[in-house]
Amino acid sequence: MVKEKKENIIDSNLQRKHKLRTKGVKVWYDDFMAIKGIDMNIKANKVTAFIGPSGCGKSTFLRLFNRMNDYVDGFRLEGEVTIDGENIYKKKVNVEQLRKQVGMVFQKPNPFPKSIFENVAYGLKIQGLKDKKFLQEKVERSLKRVALWDEVKDDLNKSALALSGGQQQRLCIARALAVEPSIILMDEPTSALDPLSTSKIEELIYELKKDYTIVIVTHNMQQASRVSDYTAFFYLGELIEYDKTKKLFTNPEKKQTENYITGRFG
Amino acid sequence: MRRIKELVIEKALLTSALITVAITAGIILVLSFEAFAFFREVSIVDFFTDTEWTPLFSNKHYGILPLLSGTLLTSFIAVAFAVPVGLSISIYISEYAPRSFRTSIKPALELLAAVPTVVYGFFALTVVTPFLQSFIPGLSGFNALSAGLVMGIMIIPFVSSLSEDALHAVPDSLREASFGMGSTKLQNAFRVMVPAASSGIVVSVILAISRAIGETMIVAIAAGQQPRLTLDPTVPVETITAYIVQVSLGDVQHGSLEYRTIFAAGITLFVFTFLLNTVSYRIRKKFQEKYE
């Protein structure tokens, strides 16, 4: 009895530390094996960067956490993916509910062809929230959070498509934040942006990790070293090395990692 | 040598383009010319206000309204039937059905538009009307309802196919954004996809209306040929197109006033479809700009 309790405590401590975990995860697209068995623990309230050459499976792996691969034809998963200890691929999991907890920001800014306000309020509206004042507060808070409020507060009814690329991407982050997720997945969020917008987003990521667990896929190694606490290097569907960012970039254990970060391939 | 070849080809292409323009201009010219001759004898005010259309009777009236009401009534029924059905089909195909289903069902649906309209006409007259009569007592053998419904079936592919194209053209990134926010398929379809494709959908509806207004055989066969100013779908009516067929096939004298009524009716129809096509063209242009 006592022992069981103790185990529970250990378990919940682990959970607090490890927000996301995978155990023996393998992914296939039809016959192609994209992920070849990965065990990984991702810490809460930290930024974890996934790096690796194109086609190494880092995006696929990222999209496991909000089940965005479900729509890909021929997708098949083996192993366990857990958030706060819950296997998110269990049959009874409500995928829509899961995605409210796990926000996502994509490679290209993809605001809806709606007004700025409607974009940020979207996630709340589809949950059936209609109270105007509540929505307004939420929209304001989310836009302030991404430092976009001052730029758009007079144009909330303008189309989001009129914003610049960097503003659109911050809007998309605000849209994700509005539903108060605990995890934010970012799939190369700055690859379509200019350097100035990129640095704004990076600052934002740094800000957000206080409240969110952030996982970011990036092609840009400087970016990984700037924004992340932990870095994972993927190659050909395998997790080659996963360590504190500083350690991985200054003193990698594996030869492959070293070759990649020093630009010898990839 | 090569230059001459290029030049010849260029001129040949230009000629074929000019020919189509010339033909269109010719049609408009003939229509206007004959219609002008018509309006020299019949006042344009009477034409638009008189509630009777009896140019072939001894007591002659030249009011286009009954023909117009017949046209609008049958078209309205057709569109009211085809738009919800067509739109549902397009949403199902683009947002719900597996991809393989899309490639097989779309051509099948487009077959509906390939059925000769005369077949539809007899289908309306000999199948749909008796069927409707079994639960609508007092439904006349010729009526706007069954002609309109069958016309609706005919234009379903216009709505479904073009709307589906518009939905399909919405970038996948928007689908990802909306699913990523936790939308259900239904929320994704109606809150994101349909609004994003709205201009394309509107164009599809306008083209369907335009097609319905111009449709001839179905209404000529199944709606009856009695010009009547009414909104009652159960009685026989006559559309502009049906009237034109009726008179063209008859033995009115070339150059007579009766003969010219065809052109007056024709130009009315032309103005209608021309306006609709212009509107849809404008919307389509705006739509293209949006995603560039």
XYZ file of C-alpha atoms in Angstrom:
558
model
C 0.000 0.000 0.000
C 2.701 2.415 1.074
C 4.889 1.257 -1.710
C 2.193 1.912 -4.269
C 1.752 5.428 -2.998
C 5.435 6.065 -3.244
C 5.500 4.863 -6.810
C 2.650 7.190 -7.629
C 4.522 10.120 -6.242
C 7.612 9.259 -8.222
C 5.477 8.807 -11.264
C 3.777 12.160 -10.942
C 7.109 13.870 -10.332
C 8.344 12.332 -13.502
C 5.264 13.524 -15.276
C 5.774 17.046 -14.114
C 9.284 16.944 -15.380
C 8.505 15.015 -18.521
C 5.563 16.480 -20.297
C 5.865 14.382 -23.415
C 7.193 10.879 -23.672
C 7.510 8.335 -26.410
C 8.283 4.686 -26.008
C 9.398 2.511 -28.908
C 7.720 4.751 -31.446
C 7.820 3.561 -35.015
C 5.978 5.225 -37.862
C 5.255 3.946 -41.341
C 3.840 5.640 -44.381
C 2.640 2.595 -46.287
C 5.864 0.589 -46.640
C 8.225 3.434 -45.843
C 9.469 3.450 -42.272
C 9.798 7.098 -41.274
C 10.529 6.692 -37.568
C 12.546 3.688 -36.513
C 11.916 3.261 -32.825
C 12.378 6.332 -30.681
C 12.281 6.651 -26.890
C 12.251 10.214 -25.762
C 11.270 12.313 -22.776
C 10.582 15.983 -23.280
C 10.707 18.269 -20.279
C 7.956 20.613 -19.251
C 8.449 24.368 -19.549
C 11.533 23.996 -21.638
C 12.200 24.568 -25.286
C 13.257 21.427 -27.082
C 14.597 21.738 -30.600
C 14.532 18.988 -33.226
C 17.282 19.288 -35.780
C 18.426 17.111 -38.625
C 18.598 17.039 -42.412
C 15.425 17.047 -44.549
C 13.566 13.769 -44.474
C 15.068 12.673 -41.160
C 11.630 12.333 -39.584
C 11.744 15.299 -37.225
C 8.529 16.850 -38.561
C 6.749 13.521 -38.553
C 7.865 12.979 -34.989
C 6.683 16.452 -33.949
C 3.277 15.873 -35.497
C 2.783 12.735 -33.463
C 2.097 14.860 -30.408
C -1.074 16.435 -31.771
C -1.931 13.564 -34.073
C -1.635 15.615 -37.221
C -0.241 12.605 -39.043
C -3.624 10.916 -38.744
C -4.690 12.548 -42.011
C -1.749 11.302 -44.014
C -2.627 8.339 -46.231
C -0.932 5.141 -45.154
C 0.129 6.440 -41.731
C 0.714 3.706 -39.164
C 2.107 3.960 -35.641
C 3.623 1.478 -33.253
C 4.642 2.248 -29.686
C 3.411 4.753 -27.158
C 3.107 8.516 -27.184
C 2.098 10.011 -23.860
C 1.268 13.486 -22.650
C 1.195 13.861 -18.861
C 1.262 10.094 -18.715
C -1.809 9.619 -20.939
C -1.408 7.611 -24.107
C -2.824 9.936 -26.729
C -3.283 7.198 -29.310
C -5.735 5.242 -27.204
C -9.065 4.627 -28.880
C -11.144 6.756 -26.548
C -8.972 9.851 -26.851
C -10.848 12.841 -28.194
C -8.520 14.191 -30.858
C -10.180 17.628 -30.977
C -9.773 17.951 -27.226
C -6.150 16.872 -27.468
C -5.417 19.564 -30.050
C -6.798 22.227 -27.769
C -4.150 21.218 -25.294
C -1.410 20.963 -27.896
C -1.227 24.055 -30.066
C 0.636 24.112 -33.328
C 2.426 26.739 -35.396
C 3.283 25.872 -38.964
C 6.059 26.499 -41.410
C 4.211 29.044 -43.470
C 2.002 31.530 -41.649
C -1.520 30.227 -42.255
C -4.060 32.667 -40.879
C -7.662 32.043 -41.910
C -9.009 34.414 -44.557
C -10.962 36.144 -41.807
C -10.443 39.242 -39.717
C -7.627 39.462 -37.172
C -10.158 39.215 -34.365
C -11.892 36.185 -35.872
C -8.576 34.428 -36.311
C -7.633 34.701 -32.660
C -11.153 33.990 -31.454
C -11.540 30.944 -33.705
C -10.424 28.307 -31.215
C -12.720 29.699 -28.552
C -15.656 30.017 -30.891
C -15.489 26.419 -32.015
C -15.687 25.461 -28.364
C -19.029 27.225 -28.330
C -17.876 30.315 -26.420
C -19.878 33.302 -27.571
C -19.702 35.931 -24.843
C -18.413 38.992 -26.658
C -16.640 40.567 -23.747
C -14.913 37.345 -22.853
C -13.764 36.853 -26.433
C -12.510 40.409 -26.649
C -10.487 40.015 -23.474
C -9.003 36.760 -24.673
C -8.136 38.167 -28.064
C -6.498 41.193 -26.502
C -4.519 39.119 -24.052
C -3.337 36.691 -26.720
C -2.298 39.484 -29.060
C -0.443 41.239 -26.259
C 1.284 38.009 -25.442
C 2.817 37.874 -28.922
C 3.547 41.623 -28.940
C 1.172 42.211 -31.812
C -1.500 44.147 -29.967
C -0.009 47.601 -30.420
C 0.428 47.000 -34.121
C -3.113 45.814 -34.820
C -5.380 47.061 -32.038
C -7.072 49.567 -34.358
C -7.432 47.094 -37.205
C -8.954 44.071 -35.487
C -11.631 43.834 -38.160
C -9.200 43.967 -41.039
C -8.353 40.813 -42.915
C -5.478 38.895 -41.394
C -4.127 38.397 -44.900
C -3.259 42.095 -45.038
C -0.600 41.656 -42.348
C 3.067 41.085 -43.147
C 4.480 37.565 -43.005
C 6.079 38.092 -39.602
C 2.903 39.622 -38.202
C 0.866 36.751 -39.629
C 3.097 34.233 -37.913
C 2.758 36.034 -34.594
C -0.978 36.116 -35.191
C -0.924 32.353 -35.702
C 0.908 31.965 -32.405
C -1.673 34.202 -30.730
C -4.407 32.067 -32.260
C -2.810 28.974 -30.744
C -2.359 30.651 -27.348
C -5.961 31.839 -27.138
C -7.257 28.391 -26.243
C -4.648 28.057 -23.496
C -2.756 24.970 -24.513
C 0.015 23.644 -22.320
C 2.208 22.540 -25.200
C 3.119 24.373 -28.375
C 4.546 22.559 -31.363
C 6.381 24.667 -33.894
C 7.246 23.272 -37.283
C 9.981 25.495 -38.680
C 8.059 28.598 -37.669
C 10.533 31.096 -39.077
C 11.657 29.434 -42.288
C 9.430 31.713 -44.382
C 10.330 34.901 -42.517
C 12.939 37.637 -42.818
C 15.681 37.965 -40.153
C 13.960 40.729 -38.208
C 10.659 38.844 -37.948
C 12.630 35.738 -37.091
C 14.333 37.376 -34.146
C 10.966 38.638 -32.907
C 9.582 35.128 -32.969
C 12.650 33.792 -31.224
C 12.294 36.346 -28.448
C 8.701 35.314 -28.176
C 9.616 31.645 -27.854
C 11.974 32.556 -25.047
C 9.159 34.454 -23.325
C 6.610 31.701 -23.753
C 8.561 28.852 -22.227
C 7.705 30.097 -18.751
C 4.157 28.952 -19.303
C 4.383 26.428 -22.081
C 6.283 23.372 -23.103
C 7.650 24.167 -26.530
C 8.929 21.797 -29.147
C 10.390 23.370 -32.232
C 11.583 21.837 -35.462
C 14.214 23.906 -37.163
C 16.614 23.735 -40.054
C 18.599 26.552 -38.607
C 21.204 25.389 -36.119
C 21.926 28.879 -34.860
C 18.269 29.135 -34.072
C 18.304 25.861 -32.191
C 21.292 26.967 -30.148
C 19.730 30.375 -29.487
C 16.268 29.395 -28.375
C 16.351 25.873 -27.035
C 17.294 24.275 -23.745
C 17.473 20.784 -25.181
C 18.274 19.666 -28.671
C 17.558 16.393 -30.381
C 19.401 15.386 -33.511
C 17.482 13.103 -35.865
C 18.909 11.223 -38.769
C 17.154 8.768 -41.094
C 14.270 8.211 -38.715
C 16.415 7.687 -35.668
C 17.179 9.817 -32.668
C 20.949 10.020 -32.810
C 21.626 12.322 -29.908
C 19.534 14.197 -27.392
C 21.063 16.410 -24.770
C 21.239 19.868 -23.293
C 21.622 22.265 -26.189
C 24.888 23.659 -24.926
C 26.372 20.220 -24.514
C 25.143 18.971 -27.890
C 26.539 21.922 -29.781
C 29.880 22.179 -27.977
C 30.691 18.636 -27.151
C 28.547 16.101 -29.010
C 28.903 12.450 -28.117
C 28.351 11.060 -31.565
C 30.382 11.551 -34.684
C 27.233 11.972 -36.847
C 26.028 14.815 -34.691
C 29.334 16.532 -34.900
C 29.438 16.171 -38.651
C 25.987 17.650 -38.950
C 26.424 20.618 -36.649
C 29.764 21.507 -38.148
C 28.127 21.517 -41.562
C 29.886 18.533 -43.033
C 26.572 17.192 -44.367
C 22.868 17.942 -44.327
C 11.857 31.066 -92.703
C 11.162 30.353 -89.102
C 10.026 33.896 -88.669
C 7.454 33.566 -91.395
C 6.170 30.384 -89.804
C 5.821 32.133 -86.473
C 4.026 34.999 -88.159
C 1.588 32.698 -89.960
C 0.793 30.841 -86.769
C 0.316 34.046 -84.867
C -2.072 35.428 -87.460
C -3.990 32.161 -87.607
C -4.477 32.223 -83.856
C -5.529 35.843 -83.984
C -8.037 35.082 -86.721
C -9.696 32.318 -84.776
C -9.969 34.615 -81.775
C -11.425 37.361 -83.923
C -13.938 35.001 -85.519
C -15.489 34.145 -82.158
C -15.674 37.793 -81.231
C -17.193 38.597 -84.609
C -19.813 35.872 -84.250
C -20.789 37.128 -80.815
C -20.978 40.668 -82.130
C -23.049 39.438 -85.075
C -25.532 37.692 -82.822
C -25.897 40.745 -80.633
C -26.313 42.914 -83.728
C -29.062 40.750 -85.240
C -30.802 40.483 -81.864
C -30.681 44.241 -81.328
C -31.688 45.056 -84.879
C -34.782 42.866 -84.854
C -35.624 43.816 -81.289
C -35.330 47.478 -82.245
C -37.767 46.910 -85.090
C -40.092 45.239 -82.601
C -39.923 48.115 -80.163
C -40.810 50.574 -82.909
C -44.230 48.985 -83.012
C -44.699 47.987 -79.390
C -43.934 50.447 -76.644
C -41.189 49.330 -74.299
C -43.355 50.381 -71.363
C -46.105 48.003 -72.437
C -43.513 45.312 -72.953
C -42.446 45.483 -69.344
C -45.778 46.275 -67.700
C -48.456 44.403 -69.643
C -49.339 41.239 -67.775
C -50.354 39.234 -70.810
C -48.330 37.712 -73.598
C -50.573 36.770 -76.501
C -48.801 37.784 -79.703
C -50.188 34.835 -81.622
C -53.825 35.467 -80.748
C -56.179 37.955 -82.315
C -56.312 39.990 -79.107
C -52.631 40.772 -79.030
C -50.717 41.649 -75.859
C -46.976 42.009 -75.676
C -46.158 41.883 -71.973
C -42.969 39.930 -71.253
C -43.819 39.537 -67.547
C -45.609 36.177 -67.835
C -42.647 34.691 -69.717
C -40.244 36.257 -67.266
C -42.159 34.917 -64.291
C -42.218 31.463 -65.886
C -38.479 31.601 -66.426
C -37.718 32.855 -62.947
C -40.109 30.410 -61.304
C -38.678 27.303 -62.959
C -35.126 28.566 -62.455
C -35.787 29.333 -58.820
C -37.129 25.837 -58.194
C -34.133 24.350 -59.986
C -31.611 26.419 -58.063
C -33.367 25.924 -54.728
C -33.050 22.202 -55.319
C -29.591 22.077 -56.873
C -27.671 24.403 -54.561
C -28.181 22.575 -51.243
C -27.739 19.189 -52.887
C -24.754 20.230 -54.980
C -23.076 21.990 -52.098
C -23.538 19.010 -49.799
C -22.016 16.766 -52.433
C -19.044 19.076 -52.906
C -18.383 19.339 -49.176
C -18.655 15.601 -48.781
C -16.273 14.911 -51.645
C -13.658 17.443 -50.654
C -13.736 17.173 -46.858
C -15.025 13.737 -45.956
C -14.627 11.207 -48.732
C -11.383 9.296 -49.244
C -9.291 10.599 -52.126
C -9.928 7.578 -54.323
C -13.657 8.249 -54.057
C -13.160 11.768 -55.370
C -11.484 10.627 -58.547
C -14.267 8.196 -59.383
C -17.344 10.108 -58.242
C -16.570 13.419 -59.935
C -16.687 12.151 -63.519
C -19.797 10.151 -62.634
C -21.515 13.282 -61.376
C -20.484 15.249 -64.403
C -22.284 12.653 -66.497
C -25.498 14.207 -65.210
C -24.652 17.283 -67.243
C -23.980 15.148 -70.304
C -27.483 13.652 -70.495
C -29.310 15.260 -73.435
C -31.807 17.764 -72.107
C -34.586 16.316 -74.237
C -34.221 13.111 -72.217
C -34.548 15.152 -69.033
C -37.640 16.788 -70.479
C -39.395 13.491 -71.026
C -38.153 12.232 -67.683
C -39.864 15.227 -66.072
C -43.063 14.772 -68.062
C -43.464 11.013 -67.849
C -41.817 10.090 -64.539
C -41.512 13.036 -62.186
C -44.888 14.634 -62.873
C -46.905 11.408 -62.330
C -44.828 10.720 -59.221
C -45.497 14.189 -57.816
C -49.179 13.891 -58.743
C -49.443 10.904 -56.450
C -49.083 13.194 -53.440
C -49.815 16.675 -54.768
C -53.457 16.576 -55.783
C -54.373 19.050 -58.474
C -50.909 19.106 -59.973
C -51.345 19.829 -63.632
C -49.843 17.500 -66.249
C -47.597 20.348 -67.294
C -46.190 22.350 -64.407
C -43.260 24.464 -63.270
C -42.510 22.220 -60.295
C -41.453 19.045 -62.021
C -39.690 20.909 -64.838
C -37.838 22.958 -62.231
C -36.869 19.934 -60.160
C -35.537 18.026 -63.136
C -33.677 21.113 -64.285
C -32.264 21.163 -60.762
C -30.984 17.626 -61.207
C -29.374 18.684 -64.444
C -27.503 21.606 -62.877
C -26.354 19.746 -59.752
C -22.999 18.970 -61.351
C -22.496 22.648 -62.158
C -22.797 23.459 -58.483
C -21.078 20.407 -57.056
C -18.193 20.223 -59.467
C -17.266 23.899 -59.465
C -17.784 24.228 -55.715
C -15.667 21.166 -55.148
C -12.933 22.673 -57.299
C -13.117 25.819 -55.190
C -12.968 23.851 -51.931
C -10.156 21.722 -53.266
C -8.208 24.840 -54.195
C -8.192 26.075 -50.595
C -4.589 25.587 -49.473
C -3.982 22.554 -47.280
C -2.242 24.846 -44.819
C -5.654 26.219 -43.846
C -6.968 22.728 -43.274
C -3.969 22.036 -41.049
C -4.513 25.290 -39.187
C -8.118 24.517 -38.483
C -7.569 20.896 -37.490
C -4.577 22.001 -35.456
C -6.900 24.289 -33.506
C -9.100 21.343 -32.669
C -11.847 21.771 -35.254
C -14.056 18.823 -35.966
C -14.533 17.928 -39.615
C -17.864 19.715 -39.619
C -16.418 22.874 -38.073
C -13.533 22.749 -40.487
C -15.899 22.421 -43.444
C -18.379 25.135 -42.520
C -16.273 27.623 -40.585
C -13.074 27.535 -42.597
C -13.382 25.760 -45.943
C -16.717 27.102 -47.169
C -15.935 30.730 -46.240
C -12.471 30.416 -47.791
C -13.988 29.020 -50.985
C -17.033 31.289 -50.892
C -16.268 33.240 -54.037
C -15.797 30.057 -56.031
C -19.015 28.676 -54.599
C -20.908 31.848 -55.467
C -19.568 31.650 -59.017
C -20.761 28.062 -59.292
C -24.229 29.084 -58.135
C -24.387 31.985 -60.578
C -23.334 29.801 -63.473
C -25.976 27.276 -62.433
C -28.619 30.027 -62.382
C -27.465 31.209 -65.759
C -27.701 27.674 -67.092
C -31.186 27.239 -65.624
C -32.451 30.474 -67.139
C -31.148 29.521 -70.554
C -32.384 25.918 -70.413
C -34.928 25.200 -73.119
C -35.899 21.602 -73.797
C -36.902 20.581 -70.282
C -39.228 23.515 -69.765
C -40.566 23.390 -73.318
C -41.561 19.753 -72.809
C -42.610 19.584 -69.170
C -43.654 23.054 -68.030
C -46.372 23.578 -70.587
C -46.600 26.393 -73.076
C -49.041 28.763 -71.504
C -47.694 32.183 -70.643
C -49.147 32.965 -67.272
C -48.153 35.525 -64.688
C -48.075 33.358 -61.580
C -45.850 32.025 -58.850
C -47.919 28.873 -58.497
C -45.604 25.959 -59.354
C -48.448 23.490 -59.943
C -49.909 25.036 -63.089
C -48.505 25.202 -66.638
C -46.274 28.147 -67.388
C -44.130 29.189 -70.309
C -40.544 30.371 -70.149
C -38.847 32.765 -72.527
C -36.863 29.939 -74.063
C -39.912 27.734 -74.477
C -41.733 30.552 -76.227
C -38.858 31.048 -78.633
C -38.902 27.356 -79.506
C -42.654 27.375 -79.916
C -42.645 30.285 -82.346
C -39.523 29.264 -84.228
C -41.078 25.890 -84.956
C -44.391 27.405 -85.966
C -45.226 29.058 -89.235
C -45.028 32.756 -88.407
C -44.062 34.871 -91.313
C -40.487 36.045 -91.566
C -40.247 39.757 -90.821
C -43.686 39.983 -89.206
C -44.250 41.432 -85.770
C -44.917 37.940 -84.406
C -41.584 36.883 -85.782
C -39.895 39.811 -84.092
C -41.306 38.893 -80.699
C -38.724 36.107 -80.691
C -35.963 38.648 -80.784
C -37.514 40.863 -78.151
C -37.805 37.825 -75.885
C -34.340 36.697 -76.909
C -32.676 39.957 -76.053
C -34.346 39.981 -72.643
C -32.915 36.546 -71.992
C -29.543 37.616 -73.305
C -29.378 40.615 -70.992
C -30.120 38.341 -68.045
C -27.509 35.708 -68.750
C -24.989 38.341 -69.809
C -25.350 40.135 -66.484
C -25.012 36.888 -64.543
C -21.919 35.863 -66.456
C -20.357 39.276 -65.967
C -20.950 39.117 -62.233
C -19.465 35.635 -62.006
C -16.463 36.722 -64.074
C -15.847 39.633 -61.734
C -16.085 37.434 -58.658
C -13.777 34.863 -60.173
C -11.167 37.514 -60.899
C -11.295 38.744 -57.342
C -11.045 35.174 -56.125
C -7.883 34.515 -58.137
C -6.181 37.544 -56.673
C -6.896 36.419 -53.159
C -4.593 33.413 -53.171
C -1.694 34.919 -55.065
